[in-house]
Tab-separated table of C-alpha atoms in Angstrom:
chain	number	residue	atom	x	y	z
M	1	MET	CA	16.249	-18.619	9.989
M	2	LYS	CA	17.415	-19.662	6.560
M	3	ASP	CA	17.380	-17.054	3.807
M	4	ASN	CA	14.712	-18.944	1.888
M	5	ASP	CA	12.376	-19.339	4.906
M	6	LYS	CA	11.361	-15.694	5.173
M	7	PRO	CA	9.887	-15.163	1.676
M	8	VAL	CA	8.203	-18.581	1.717
M	9	ALA	CA	6.615	-17.863	5.103
M	10	LEU	CA	5.476	-14.384	4.096
M	11	ILE	CA	3.934	-15.601	0.841
M	12	ARG	CA	2.134	-18.417	2.662
M	13	LEU	CA	0.803	-15.965	5.246
M	14	ARG	CA	-0.205	-13.458	2.570
M	15	ASP	CA	-2.247	-16.100	0.789
M	16	MET	CA	-3.972	-17.216	3.999
M	17	LEU	CA	-4.787	-13.650	5.024
M	18	TYR	CA	-6.101	-12.860	1.544
M	19	PHE	CA	-8.765	-15.528	1.962
M	20	GLY	CA	-9.808	-14.169	5.356
M	21	VAL	CA	-8.012	-16.717	7.525
M	22	ARG	CA	-6.407	-15.335	10.686
M	23	PRO	CA	-4.249	-18.346	11.579
M	24	THR	CA	-2.677	-19.009	14.935
M	25	VAL	CA	1.060	-19.580	15.033
M	26	ARG	CA	0.392	-23.329	15.063
M	27	GLU	CA	-2.069	-23.155	12.142
M	28	CYS	CA	0.063	-21.002	9.841
M	29	GLY	CA	2.362	-23.835	8.834
M	30	CYS	CA	5.542	-22.049	9.915
M	31	SER	CA	7.620	-22.759	12.959
M	32	ALA	CA	7.173	-20.520	15.989
M	33	GLU	CA	10.777	-19.354	15.525
M	34	ILE	CA	10.091	-18.123	11.987
M	35	VAL	CA	6.936	-16.302	13.073
M	36	GLN	CA	8.820	-14.728	15.976
M	37	ALA	CA	11.614	-13.584	13.636
M	38	LEU	CA	9.097	-12.037	11.199
M	39	PHE	CA	7.424	-10.248	14.107
M	40	LYS	CA	10.731	-8.938	15.499
M	41	GLU	CA	11.676	-7.625	12.056
M	42	GLN	CA	8.291	-5.850	11.947
M	43	LEU	CA	7.165	-7.708	8.849
M	44	ILE	CA	3.943	-9.083	10.411
M	45	GLN	CA	1.499	-8.012	13.115
M	46	LEU	CA	0.391	-10.519	15.755
M	47	GLY	CA	-2.861	-10.419	17.700
M	48	ASP	CA	-3.395	-11.866	21.169
M	49	LYS	CA	-6.484	-13.996	21.862
M	50	LYS	CA	-5.565	-13.863	25.577
M	51	PHE	CA	-6.037	-17.591	26.167
M	52	GLY	CA	-4.255	-20.815	25.286
M	53	ASP	CA	-0.581	-21.619	25.090
M	54	ASP	CA	1.693	-19.545	22.845
M	55	PRO	CA	1.246	-21.446	19.546
M	56	ASP	CA	-2.550	-21.214	19.891
M	57	ARG	CA	-2.751	-17.856	21.658
M	58	PHE	CA	-1.256	-15.579	19.026
M	59	VAL	CA	-2.816	-15.061	15.595
M	60	ILE	CA	-1.298	-13.477	12.527
M	61	GLU	CA	-3.336	-10.298	12.029
M	62	GLU	CA	-1.652	-8.842	8.960
M	63	ILE	CA	1.476	-8.478	6.931
M	64	LEU	CA	2.870	-5.016	7.493
M	65	PRO	CA	4.017	-2.758	4.626
M	66	ALA	CA	7.635	-3.801	5.213
M	67	GLY	CA	6.582	-7.438	4.746
M	68	HIS	CA	4.815	-6.684	1.464
M	69	SER	CA	7.854	-4.731	0.338
M	70	PHE	CA	10.104	-7.677	1.212
M	71	ILE	CA	7.922	-10.026	-0.879
M	72	SER	CA	8.073	-7.619	-3.836
M	73	GLN	CA	11.843	-7.262	-3.589
M	74	GLN	CA	12.336	-11.023	-3.493
M	75	HIS	CA	10.046	-11.460	-6.490
M	76	ALA	CA	12.011	-8.843	-8.446
M	77	LEU	CA	15.354	-10.434	-7.554
M	78	ARG	CA	14.244	-13.935	-8.537
M	79	ASN	CA	12.475	-12.955	-11.767
M	80	PRO	CA	14.571	-10.355	-13.590
M	81	ARG	CA	12.979	-9.079	-16.762
M	82	ASN	CA	14.672	-9.760	-20.046
M	83	LEU	CA	14.871	-6.362	-21.679
């Protein structure tokens, strides 16, 4: 995973979840590898619909606190305040 992929994916997922969408891995707009990496790093929680192949079986349930923290840290690093 590229360094820039993780914050972009998390922000995209955050926006989808905010509007009540629980996308499957295929629907989220990220590659299955990126979603798997976010899950392994415990940044997102996946749910299992128990049917379909992997991209359609698993849905993104939520962004975990570590994921929200990662988004905040990236935002702070990219937009330093001019004091």
